[in-house]
GROMACS .gro file of C-alpha atoms in nm:
model
  515
    1MET     CA    1   5.470  12.659   8.483
    2SER     CA    2   5.625  12.701   8.144
    3ARG     CA    3   5.434  12.658   7.822
    4LYS     CA    4   5.635  12.344   7.747
    5ASN     CA    5   5.539  12.177   8.075
    6LYS     CA    6   5.172  12.263   8.025
    7ARG     CA    7   5.179  12.092   7.688
    8GLN     CA    8   5.332  11.779   7.840
    9VAL     CA    9   5.068  11.760   8.116
   10LEU     CA   10   4.790  11.811   7.863
   11SER     CA   11   4.921  11.540   7.635
   12THR     CA   12   4.955  11.300   7.930
   13CYS     CA   13   4.593  11.363   8.034
   14CYS     CA   14   4.466  11.313   7.680
   15LEU     CA   15   4.662  10.988   7.653
   16SER     CA   16   4.519  10.862   7.982
   17ILE     CA   17   4.167  10.949   7.871
   18ALA     CA   18   4.222  10.770   7.539
   19VAL     CA   19   4.357  10.457   7.713
   20TYR     CA   20   4.062  10.455   7.953
   21ILE     CA   21   3.807  10.494   7.674
   22SER     CA   22   3.983  10.220   7.473
   23SER     CA   23   3.982   9.977   7.769
   24ARG     CA   24   3.612  10.042   7.835
   25GLU     CA   25   3.528   9.984   7.471
   26GLU     CA   26   3.728   9.658   7.474
   27TYR     CA   27   3.551   9.550   7.793
   28TYR     CA   28   3.207   9.619   7.647
   29PHE     CA   29   3.308   9.444   7.326
   30VAL     CA   30   3.414   9.131   7.517
   31GLN     CA   31   3.093   9.137   7.717
   32MET     CA   32   2.882   9.172   7.404
   33GLU     CA   33   3.077   8.892   7.236
   34MET     CA   34   3.015   8.661   7.532
   35LEU     CA   35   2.645   8.753   7.539
   36LEU     CA   36   2.605   8.695   7.166
   37SER     CA   37   2.791   8.363   7.192
   38THR     CA   38   2.559   8.247   7.471
   39VAL     CA   39   2.246   8.354   7.285
   40LEU     CA   40   2.359   8.191   6.961
   41GLY     CA   41   2.448   7.866   7.146
   42GLU     CA   42   2.108   7.853   7.310
   43VAL     CA   43   1.931   7.923   6.981
   44THR     CA   44   2.137   7.656   6.804
   45THR     CA   45   2.062   7.397   7.075
   46ARG     CA   46   1.690   7.471   7.063
   47CYS     CA   47   1.690   7.443   6.683
   48ILE     CA   48   1.869   7.109   6.694
   49ASN     CA   49   1.632   6.974   6.959
   50PHE     CA   50   1.336   7.095   6.757
   51VAL     CA   51   1.463   6.920   6.443
   52ILE     CA   52   1.534   6.597   6.638
   53SER     CA   53   1.189   6.604   6.795
   54LYS     CA   54   1.031   6.623   6.451
   55CYS     CA   55   1.234   6.328   6.320
   56PRO     CA   56   1.068   5.980   6.346
   57LYS     CA   57   1.186   5.798   6.659
   58PRO     CA   58   1.273   5.425   6.651
   59GLN     CA   59   0.976   5.223   6.767
   60VAL     CA   60   0.986   4.910   6.982
   61LEU     CA   61   0.858   4.696   6.696
   62ASP     CA   62   1.130   4.829   6.464
   63VAL     CA   63   1.404   4.731   6.709
   64ASP     CA   64   1.226   4.398   6.763
   65ASP     CA   65   1.248   4.323   6.390
   66GLN     CA   66   1.611   4.430   6.367
   67LEU     CA   67   1.709   4.219   6.668
   68THR     CA   68   1.527   3.916   6.525
   69LYS     CA   69   1.723   3.937   6.200
   70LEU     CA   70   2.050   3.985   6.386
   71LEU     CA   71   1.979   3.682   6.606
   72LEU     CA   72   1.938   3.471   6.292
   73ARG     CA   73   2.280   3.584   6.170
   74ALA     CA   74   2.437   3.501   6.504
   75GLN     CA   75   2.260   3.163   6.511
   76ILE     CA   76   2.405   3.071   6.170
   77ILE     CA   77   2.758   3.142   6.296
   78MET     CA   78   2.707   2.947   6.620
   79ASP     CA   79   2.549   2.648   6.444
   80GLU     CA   80   2.848   2.627   6.215
   81ALA     CA   81   3.094   2.662   6.504
   82MET     CA   82   2.926   2.393   6.718
   83GLY     CA   83   2.974   2.136   6.443
   84ARG     CA   84   3.350   2.185   6.405
   85HIS     CA   85   3.665   2.085   6.595
   86ILE     CA   86   3.795   2.435   6.676
   87THR     CA   87   4.130   2.428   6.856
   88ASN     CA   88   4.217   2.798   6.860
   89HIS     CA   89   4.161   2.918   7.218
   90ALA     CA   90   4.115   3.286   7.125
   91MET     CA   91   3.852   3.194   6.865
   92LEU     CA   92   3.669   2.982   7.125
   93GLN     CA   93   3.667   3.275   7.367
   94GLN     CA   94   3.522   3.507   7.104
   95LEU     CA   95   3.257   3.250   7.011
   96GLU     CA   96   3.166   3.215   7.378
   97MET     CA   97   3.118   3.592   7.403
   98LEU     CA   98   2.898   3.580   7.091
   99SER     CA   99   2.696   3.299   7.247
  100ASP     CA  100   2.640   3.501   7.567
  101ALA     CA  101   2.529   3.806   7.367
  102MET     CA  102   2.299   3.590   7.154
  103HIS     CA  103   2.133   3.427   7.456
  104GLY     CA  104   2.091   3.769   7.621
  105GLY     CA  105   1.926   3.916   7.311
  106ASP     CA  106   1.702   3.612   7.271
  107TYR     CA  107   1.592   3.636   7.637
  108ILE     CA  108   1.508   4.008   7.614
  109LEU     CA  109   1.322   3.957   7.287
  110ASP     CA  110   1.115   3.666   7.420
  111THR     CA  111   1.035   3.858   7.736
  112PHE     CA  112   0.903   4.148   7.528
  113ARG     CA  113   0.705   3.920   7.297
  114TYR     CA  114   0.539   3.696   7.550
  115GLN     CA  115   0.489   3.925   7.848
  116SER     CA  116   0.180   4.078   7.687
  117HIS     CA  117   0.015   3.736   7.717
  118ASP     CA  118   0.095   3.706   8.087
  119GLU     CA  119  -0.238   3.838   8.208
  120ASP     CA  120  -0.431   3.611   7.969
  121SER     CA  121  -0.238   3.309   8.093
  122LYS     CA  122  -0.305   3.396   8.456
  123HIS     CA  123  -0.680   3.382   8.397
  124GLN     CA  124  -0.636   3.017   8.301
  125VAL     CA  125  -0.447   2.934   8.621
  126VAL     CA  126  -0.663   2.860   8.924
  127SER     CA  127  -0.440   2.950   9.213
  128ARG     CA  128  -0.469   3.145   9.535
  129HIS     CA  129  -0.097   3.185   9.569
  130SER     CA  130   0.107   3.480   9.448
  131SER     CA  131   0.340   3.441   9.152
  132SER     CA  132   0.705   3.374   9.231
  133LEU     CA  133   0.949   3.650   9.150
  134SER     CA  134   1.134   3.611   8.823
  135LYS     CA  135   1.378   3.812   8.617
  136MET     CA  136   1.132   3.873   8.337
  137ASN     CA  137   0.891   4.057   8.569
  138SER     CA  138   1.100   4.372   8.513
  139LEU     CA  139   0.920   4.421   8.181
  140LYS     CA  140   0.559   4.388   8.305
  141GLY     CA  141   0.308   4.658   8.231
  142PHE     CA  142   0.481   4.797   7.926
  143CYS     CA  143   0.166   4.975   7.806
  144SER     CA  144   0.281   5.290   7.984
  145SER     CA  145   0.516   5.523   7.802
  146THR     CA  146   0.781   5.488   8.072
  147ARG     CA  147   0.772   5.111   8.043
  148LYS     CA  148   0.790   5.132   7.663
  149THR     CA  149   1.097   5.351   7.691
  150HIS     CA  150   1.254   5.101   7.930
  151ILE     CA  151   1.183   4.812   7.691
  152LEU     CA  152   1.317   5.008   7.396
  153GLU     CA  153   1.639   5.077   7.587
  154GLN     CA  154   1.680   4.710   7.676
  155LEU     CA  155   1.611   4.592   7.321
  156GLN     CA  156   1.844   4.857   7.177
  157GLY     CA  157   2.114   4.764   7.427
  158ALA     CA  158   2.083   4.394   7.340
  159TYR     CA  159   2.092   4.480   6.969
  160ASP     CA  160   2.404   4.700   7.001
  161SER     CA  161   2.587   4.438   7.210
  162LEU     CA  162   2.505   4.153   6.972
  163ASN     CA  163   2.574   4.360   6.662
  164SER     CA  164   2.926   4.449   6.776
  165MET     CA  165   2.996   4.080   6.851
  166VAL     CA  166   2.863   3.964   6.512
  167VAL     CA  167   3.079   4.222   6.331
  168ASP     CA  168   3.387   4.104   6.525
  169VAL     CA  169   3.322   3.732   6.463
  170GLU     CA  170   3.218   3.748   6.096
  171GLY     CA  171   3.583   3.788   6.000
  172LEU     CA  172   3.662   3.457   6.171
  173VAL     CA  173   3.408   3.258   5.971
  174VAL     CA  174   3.660   3.207   5.686
  175PHE     CA  175   3.914   3.061   5.930
  176MET     CA  176   3.640   2.853   6.096
  177MET     CA  177   3.576   2.668   5.771
  178SER     CA  178   3.930   2.526   5.781
  179TYR     CA  179   3.852   2.318   6.092
  180PRO     CA  180   3.713   1.964   6.036
  181ARG     CA  181   3.352   1.875   6.111
  182MET     CA  182   3.268   1.667   6.416
  183TYR     CA  183   2.941   1.530   6.283
  184ARG     CA  184   2.678   1.590   6.021
  185GLN     CA  185   2.474   1.896   6.114
  186PRO     CA  186   2.110   1.803   6.199
  187TYR     CA  187   1.825   2.000   6.047
  188SER     CA  188   1.677   2.106   6.381
  189MET     CA  189   1.859   2.274   6.669
  190HIS     CA  190   1.668   2.069   6.932
  191LEU     CA  191   1.824   1.750   6.789
  192LEU     CA  192   2.170   1.901   6.825
  193LEU     CA  193   2.120   2.033   7.181
  194GLY     CA  194   1.968   1.702   7.290
  195ASN     CA  195   2.283   1.515   7.192
  196CYS     CA  196   2.569   1.745   7.288
  197MET     CA  197   2.704   1.932   7.590
  198PHE     CA  198   2.521   2.262   7.577
  199GLY     CA  199   2.733   2.561   7.675
  200ARG     CA  200   3.050   2.358   7.745
  201GLN     CA  201   3.228   2.367   7.409
  202MET     CA  202   3.509   2.590   7.532
  203GLU     CA  203   3.570   2.386   7.850
  204ALA     CA  204   3.571   2.061   7.648
  205GLN     CA  205   3.831   2.204   7.412
  206VAL     CA  206   4.051   2.315   7.705
  207VAL     CA  207   4.045   1.961   7.850
  208LEU     CA  208   4.111   1.813   7.506
  209THR     CA  209   4.410   2.041   7.450
  210PHE     CA  210   4.552   1.948   7.792
  211LEU     CA  211   4.527   1.576   7.715
  212LEU     CA  212   4.673   1.586   7.365
  213HIS     CA  213   4.963   1.826   7.404
  214LYS     CA  214   5.304   1.659   7.443
  215GLN     CA  215   5.539   1.711   7.736
  216HIS     CA  216   5.904   1.782   7.672
  217ASN     CA  217   6.130   1.486   7.737
  218GLY     CA  218   6.297   1.637   8.043
  219ALA     CA  219   5.972   1.680   8.240
  220GLU     CA  220   5.961   1.462   8.551
  221GLU     CA  221   5.636   1.565   8.718
  222LEU     CA  222   5.298   1.431   8.610
  223GLU     CA  223   5.061   1.687   8.465
  224VAL     CA  224   4.742   1.728   8.672
  225LEU     CA  225   4.427   1.915   8.559
  226PRO     CA  226   4.171   2.012   8.830
  227ILE     CA  227   3.806   2.052   8.725
  228VAL     CA  228   3.592   2.229   8.987
  229GLY     CA  229   3.220   2.305   9.003
  230PRO     CA  230   2.903   2.259   9.211
  231GLY     CA  231   2.707   1.936   9.216
  232LYS     CA  232   2.511   1.835   8.903
  233VAL     CA  233   2.689   2.099   8.694
  234GLY     CA  234   2.836   1.841   8.453
  235LYS     CA  235   3.195   1.770   8.565
  236SER     CA  236   3.180   1.392   8.512
  237THR     CA  237   2.983   1.436   8.192
  238LEU     CA  238   3.245   1.678   8.058
  239VAL     CA  239   3.531   1.435   8.130
  240SER     CA  240   3.343   1.136   7.987
  241HIS     CA  241   3.251   1.337   7.679
  242VAL     CA  242   3.618   1.421   7.614
  243CYS     CA  243   3.735   1.065   7.691
  244HIS     CA  244   3.498   0.930   7.426
  245ASP     CA  245   3.675   1.143   7.164
  246GLU     CA  246   3.854   0.919   6.916
  247ARG     CA  247   4.173   1.126   6.934
  248VAL     CA  248   4.194   1.081   7.312
  249ARG     CA  249   4.135   0.706   7.287
  250ASN     CA  250   4.410   0.676   7.027
  251HIS     CA  251   4.650   0.890   7.232
  252PHE     CA  252   4.622   0.697   7.561
  253SER     CA  253   4.680   0.324   7.594
  254GLU     CA  254   4.450   0.300   7.896
  255ILE     CA  255   4.199   0.522   8.079
  256VAL     CA  256   4.136   0.445   8.447
  257PHE     CA  257   3.853   0.594   8.660
  258LEU     CA  258   3.867   0.622   9.041
  259ASN     CA  259   3.618   0.777   9.287
  260ASP     CA  260   3.564   0.840   9.659
  261HIS     CA  261   3.490   0.474   9.735
  262ASP     CA  262   3.843   0.375   9.628
  263PHE     CA  263   3.996   0.595   9.900
  264LYS     CA  264   3.788   0.482  10.198
  265ASP     CA  265   3.937   0.295  10.494
  266GLU     CA  266   4.235   0.083  10.383
  267LYS     CA  267   4.132   0.053  10.020
  268LEU     CA  268   4.392   0.307   9.909
  269SER     CA  269   4.684   0.092  10.029
  270TYR     CA  270   4.556  -0.208   9.837
  271LEU     CA  271   4.483   0.014   9.538
  272VAL     CA  272   4.837   0.157   9.530
  273GLU     CA  273   4.991  -0.188   9.576
  274GLY     CA  274   4.785  -0.338   9.295
  275PHE     CA  275   4.846  -0.031   9.083
  276GLU     CA  276   5.224  -0.070   9.106
  277LYS     CA  277   5.215  -0.445   9.036
  278LYS     CA  278   4.995  -0.403   8.730
  279TYR     CA  279   5.162  -0.107   8.564
  280HIS     CA  280   5.528  -0.126   8.674
  281ASN     CA  281   5.640  -0.319   8.365
  282PHE     CA  282   5.482  -0.061   8.133
  283THR     CA  283   5.736   0.203   8.236
  284PHE     CA  284   5.985   0.052   7.991
  285ASN     CA  285   5.747   0.112   7.700
  286LYS     CA  286   5.781   0.475   7.589
  287ASP     CA  287   5.470   0.457   7.369
  288TRP     CA  288   5.248   0.345   7.658
  289ARG     CA  289   5.050   0.632   7.814
  290MET     CA  290   4.776   0.626   8.076
  291LEU     CA  291   4.503   0.874   8.171
  292LEU     CA  292   4.389   0.861   8.534
  293VAL     CA  293   4.054   1.028   8.614
  294ILE     CA  294   3.978   1.081   8.984
  295GLU     CA  295   3.631   1.192   9.098
  296VAL     CA  296   3.602   1.315   9.456
  297ILE     CA  297   3.319   1.507   9.620
  298GLU     CA  298   3.524   1.728   9.848
  299ASP     CA  299   3.898   1.772   9.918
  300PHE     CA  300   4.179   1.519   9.910
  301ASN     CA  301   4.352   1.410  10.228
  302LYS     CA  302   4.711   1.535  10.196
  303GLY     CA  303   4.863   1.200  10.290
  304GLU     CA  304   4.634   1.006  10.056
  305TRP     CA  305   4.716   1.233   9.764
  306LYS     CA  306   5.093   1.206   9.824
  307MET     CA  307   5.072   0.826   9.839
  308LEU     CA  308   4.873   0.805   9.516
  309TYR     CA  309   5.079   1.067   9.332
  310ASP     CA  310   5.411   0.902   9.422
  311ALA     CA  311   5.279   0.565   9.303
  312CYS     CA  312   5.166   0.724   8.976
  313LYS     CA  313   5.507   0.879   8.921
  314ARG     CA  314   5.674   0.541   8.965
  315CYS     CA  315   5.437   0.359   8.730
  316MET     CA  316   5.322   0.609   8.466
  317THR     CA  317   5.541   0.701   8.170
  318ASN     CA  318   5.608   1.044   8.024
  319GLY     CA  319   5.295   1.174   7.856
  320SER     CA  320   5.053   1.018   8.105
  321LYS     CA  321   4.803   1.262   8.262
  322ILE     CA  322   4.578   1.296   8.568
  323ILE     CA  323   4.238   1.471   8.587
  324ILE     CA  324   4.074   1.545   8.925
  325THR     CA  325   3.710   1.658   8.953
  326SER     CA  326   3.560   1.792   9.275
  327ARG     CA  327   3.307   2.035   9.420
  328SER     CA  328   3.578   2.184   9.642
  329ASP     CA  329   3.812   2.446   9.502
  330LYS     CA  330   4.081   2.321   9.743
  331ILE     CA  331   4.195   2.067   9.483
  332ILE     CA  332   4.314   2.353   9.262
  333LYS     CA  333   4.642   2.354   9.456
  334LEU     CA  334   4.708   1.996   9.337
  335GLY     CA  335   4.705   2.095   8.971
  336THR     CA  336   4.997   2.169   8.745
  337SER     CA  337   4.774   2.339   8.486
  338ARG     CA  338   4.518   2.618   8.504
  339PRO     CA  339   4.195   2.471   8.648
  340VAL     CA  340   3.871   2.436   8.455
  341ILE     CA  341   3.591   2.594   8.662
  342LEU     CA  342   3.235   2.501   8.567
  343LYS     CA  343   2.947   2.729   8.667
  344LEU     CA  344   2.573   2.709   8.630
  345LEU     CA  345   2.435   2.842   8.305
  346SER     CA  346   2.316   3.202   8.302
  347GLN     CA  347   1.938   3.252   8.314
  348GLU     CA  348   1.946   3.368   7.951
  349ALA     CA  349   2.136   3.059   7.831
  350TYR     CA  350   1.919   2.831   8.044
  351TRP     CA  351   1.602   2.976   7.888
  352TYR     CA  352   1.742   2.920   7.536
  353PHE     CA  353   1.819   2.556   7.624
  354PHE     CA  354   1.482   2.501   7.795
  355LYS     CA  355   1.281   2.665   7.515
  356THR     CA  356   1.461   2.483   7.233
  357LEU     CA  357   1.417   2.136   7.382
  358THR     CA  358   1.062   2.197   7.508
  359PHE     CA  359   0.918   2.319   7.178
  360GLY     CA  360   1.136   2.103   6.954
  361SER     CA  361   1.048   2.158   6.590
  362THR     CA  362   0.748   2.376   6.687
  363ASP     CA  363   0.799   2.752   6.654
  364PRO     CA  364   0.747   2.915   6.999
  365VAL     CA  365   0.632   3.238   6.829
  366MET     CA  366   0.322   3.052   6.711
  367HIS     CA  367   0.231   2.970   7.073
  368PRO     CA  368   0.285   3.291   7.274
  369ARG     CA  369   0.074   3.182   7.574
  370LEU     CA  370   0.262   2.852   7.603
  371SER     CA  371   0.591   3.039   7.564
  372CYS     CA  372   0.498   3.274   7.848
  373LEU     CA  373   0.418   2.977   8.074
  374ALA     CA  374   0.739   2.801   7.972
  375MET     CA  375   0.937   3.114   8.057
  376GLU     CA  376   0.793   3.124   8.409
  377ILE     CA  377   0.854   2.750   8.458
  378ALA     CA  378   1.217   2.789   8.348
  379SER     CA  379   1.266   3.079   8.591
  380MET     CA  380   1.142   2.864   8.882
  381LEU     CA  381   1.382   2.575   8.814
  382ASN     CA  382   1.685   2.774   8.932
  383ARG     CA  383   1.894   2.700   8.620
  384CYS     CA  384   1.918   2.331   8.714
  385LEU     CA  385   1.972   2.110   8.407
  386PHE     CA  386   1.894   1.803   8.613
  387SER     CA  387   1.546   1.927   8.712
  388GLY     CA  388   1.487   2.090   8.377
  389ALA     CA  389   1.534   1.770   8.178
  390GLY     CA  390   1.247   1.592   8.357
  391THR     CA  391   1.017   1.894   8.332
  392ILE     CA  392   1.093   1.933   7.961
  393GLY     CA  393   0.984   1.575   7.899
  394VAL     CA  394   0.656   1.629   8.086
  395LEU     CA  395   0.573   1.946   7.892
  396ARG     CA  396   0.658   1.790   7.556
  397ASN     CA  397   0.439   1.487   7.625
  398ASN     CA  398   0.148   1.712   7.731
  399PHE     CA  399   0.157   1.997   7.479
  400ASP     CA  400  -0.163   2.158   7.605
  401ILE     CA  401  -0.234   2.500   7.754
  402SER     CA  402  -0.454   2.372   8.037
  403TYR     CA  403  -0.197   2.114   8.147
  404TRP     CA  404   0.087   2.365   8.138
  405CYS     CA  405  -0.124   2.600   8.351
  406LYS     CA  406  -0.161   2.322   8.608
  407VAL     CA  407   0.215   2.273   8.610
  408VAL     CA  408   0.272   2.647   8.664
  409SER     CA  409   0.015   2.657   8.944
  410PHE     CA  410   0.169   2.353   9.113
  411LEU     CA  411   0.527   2.486   9.088
  412ARG     CA  412   0.423   2.825   9.229
  413TRP     CA  413   0.269   2.659   9.529
  414PHE     CA  414   0.553   2.410   9.574
  415MET     CA  415   0.834   2.667   9.550
  416LYS     CA  416   0.659   2.894   9.799
  417TRP     CA  417   0.596   2.604  10.040
  418HIS     CA  418   0.955   2.475  10.017
  419GLU     CA  419   1.103   2.822  10.063
  420SER     CA  420   0.891   2.891  10.370
  421LYS     CA  421   0.972   2.554  10.529
  422PHE     CA  422   1.338   2.498  10.438
  423SER     CA  423   1.457   2.849  10.339
  424GLU     CA  424   1.624   2.721  10.020
  425HIS     CA  425   1.547   2.611   9.668
  426PRO     CA  426   1.492   2.232   9.637
  427SER     CA  427   1.766   2.209   9.373
  428ASP     CA  428   2.021   2.323   9.635
  429ALA     CA  429   1.953   2.012   9.844
  430LEU     CA  430   1.940   1.783   9.540
  431ASN     CA  431   2.273   1.913   9.407
  432GLN     CA  432   2.437   1.832   9.741
  433ASN     CA  433   2.274   1.487   9.761
  434ARG     CA  434   2.095   1.575  10.084
  435PRO     CA  435   1.747   1.443  10.176
  436THR     CA  436   1.504   1.656   9.977
  437HIS     CA  437   1.130   1.715  10.010
  438LEU     CA  438   0.942   1.751   9.681
  439GLY     CA  439   0.573   1.803   9.605
  440ARG     CA  440   0.321   1.605   9.402
  441MET     CA  441   0.102   1.777   9.147
  442GLY     CA  442  -0.173   1.518   9.188
  443SER     CA  443  -0.201   1.563   9.563
  444THR     CA  444  -0.070   1.870   9.746
  445SER     CA  445  -0.133   1.692  10.078
  446GLU     CA  446   0.156   1.454  10.005
  447GLU     CA  447   0.529   1.495   9.964
  448ILE     CA  448   0.804   1.292   9.799
  449VAL     CA  449   1.108   1.247  10.022
  450VAL     CA  450   1.428   1.179   9.825
  451TYR     CA  451   1.668   0.991  10.053
  452ASN     CA  452   1.949   0.905   9.814
  453GLN     CA  453   2.072   0.955   9.457
  454TYR     CA  454   2.303   0.739   9.250
  455GLU     CA  455   2.397   0.668   8.891
  456CYS     CA  456   2.375   0.354   8.678
  457SER     CA  457   2.577   0.277   8.368
  458SER     CA  458   2.407   0.194   8.040
  459GLN     CA  459   2.477  -0.179   8.097
  460GLU     CA  460   2.302  -0.194   8.437
  461GLU     CA  461   1.936  -0.262   8.490
  462VAL     CA  462   1.736   0.046   8.594
  463PRO     CA  463   1.401   0.083   8.776
  464LYS     CA  464   1.090   0.078   8.560
  465ILE     CA  465   0.916   0.356   8.755
  466GLU     CA  466   0.986   0.699   8.607
  467PHE     CA  467   1.009   0.991   8.848
  468PRO     CA  468   0.814   1.247   8.636
  469SER     CA  469   0.510   1.015   8.645
  470VAL     CA  470   0.532   1.016   9.026
  471MET     CA  471   0.577   1.392   9.068
  472TYR     CA  472   0.348   1.513   8.788
  473GLY     CA  473   0.133   1.205   8.728
  474SER     CA  474  -0.082   0.961   8.923
  475VAL     CA  475   0.174   0.683   8.986
  476LYS     CA  476   0.199   0.622   9.362
  477PRO     CA  477   0.422   0.335   9.476
  478SER     CA  478   0.399   0.223   9.837
  479GLY     CA  479   0.687   0.230  10.085
  480ARG     CA  480   1.039   0.312   9.976
  481PHE     CA  481   1.101   0.269   9.607
  482GLU     CA  482   1.360   0.345   9.341
  483THR     CA  483   1.273   0.551   9.037
  484GLN     CA  484   1.455   0.657   8.722
  485VAL     CA  485   1.480   1.036   8.705
  486LEU     CA  486   1.670   1.078   8.380
  487ARG     CA  487   1.868   0.885   8.122
  488SER     CA  488   2.143   1.090   7.963
  489THR     CA  489   2.163   1.093   7.583
  490ILE     CA  490   2.533   1.188   7.581
  491PRO     CA  491   2.839   1.001   7.715
  492PRO     CA  492   2.868   0.836   7.961
  493TYR     CA  493   2.495   0.761   7.911
  494TYR     CA  494   2.423   0.737   8.284
  495SER     CA  495   2.077   0.676   8.426
  496TYR     CA  496   2.009   0.881   8.740
  497ILE     CA  497   1.816   0.706   9.016
  498PHE     CA  498   1.632   0.836   9.325
  499THR     CA  499   1.548   0.637   9.636
  500CYS     CA  500   1.215   0.788   9.746
  501GLU     CA  501   0.912   0.755   9.966
  502ILE     CA  502   0.569   0.923   9.944
  503ARG     CA  503   0.447   1.057  10.279
  504ASP     CA  504   0.153   1.263  10.400
  505LEU     CA  505   0.235   1.623  10.482
  506LYS     CA  506   0.221   1.690  10.854
  507THR     CA  507  -0.041   1.949  10.942
  508THR     CA  508  -0.051   2.130  11.272
  509THR     CA  509  -0.387   2.225  11.410
  510ALA     CA  510  -0.452   2.430  11.716
  511LYS     CA  511  -0.632   2.228  11.978
  512ARG     CA  512  -0.905   2.386  12.180
  513LYS     CA  513  -0.905   2.347  12.553
  514ARG     CA  514  -1.224   2.209  12.692
  515SER     CA  515  -1.388   2.416  12.958
   0.00000   0.00000   0.00000
């Protein structure tokens, strides 16, 4: 091999060695860089966690105070909104979301405040029966650290949700002031809730907008608005409330109400015939408008609806409207507008309503044991406004801890007995107008059987016997009797009547066989 070739081979070997050494150094450098990065990340994380652990954590009482102040801000906005004629649908939706967040925060806060008095209240209740399950029981035993953490999370969650809603709505307050007032704002919230439709402001505005908006001249079909919801949810009350509005009364020349009884047997034929004779001449008057309100329990017969609708088209002028209310969602197909669907209040909203009317001008915070009992009573009423109104009156008239304990003890026993015997809540049967078995606080060996329910107008004479005095008091009529359950303080000012009978509970005893 020549000297030149030897030099080339040597240089190639040296270059290879240099490349190898360089690659190994780069590899070790990358490895060291990754190791250092991992170590530094771990050290940084530990330092941050250490600093956070030394910082003061938010306490339950701190969040409690913050949520209380925020609820007051939300309440000011809602009080102002409830007293104004707001027609903007988007604003109503946002106010409804604020109301839901406010009721949720109020419910969580009250649960935290009053649950600590639960054990003290139970010592006052003489009962061998177990407590009924309720939503607020999720916060019991919060003395443990785990429970405190759970409560703090719930309070913080309620605060964050409400705070975001308040921030969003505060910008609308300026626009809200431009809407006219409906009435003079009362000093106490219980006076306002006792004389208005609680939780139905948005639905009422939707119905009002449907009635007052004008059809274009070329429209031939009658506009129909279906209103659907379970029994005793407030469908008739909602319609009557809107129909009593001065703007609706000025807009329509006549408002006609029909119900199930007008469609039985051959009554519909006579109704349609009389309808056409009475209103046919009004079709030549363009300023004459009629509102027809039809209340049915279930669905419409297809033939009956066609007969009535065709007669209405022949007799009713442009601008006339029809409203149908029913428990069945099948009537939705008869509507020309988006239906209004009424649901039961949420447990949080129901508790706000129940608490406000029960305590009235008295601050519930000053009576934590009574508030705890009221919370359990409200949870057992299954969000029924009909049952709640009578119970509220009884509690207000007997504002005493020992009496309220008796009511709680009685309702625990009664709900457990009814569930075991009929496998349903008593309000389910009442809402469907089925025969219902209720208990008596004065004698647990007797039951009140409700056979029928009906309504009386404010002009009709009503029974003198009041149902709360029969169920919670010592009044005991003989045989079948009629009793006034409730008189509404809002339009249409109906009185609700039960046809009842007090009977002895049947007891089954095992008979011994004689030897």
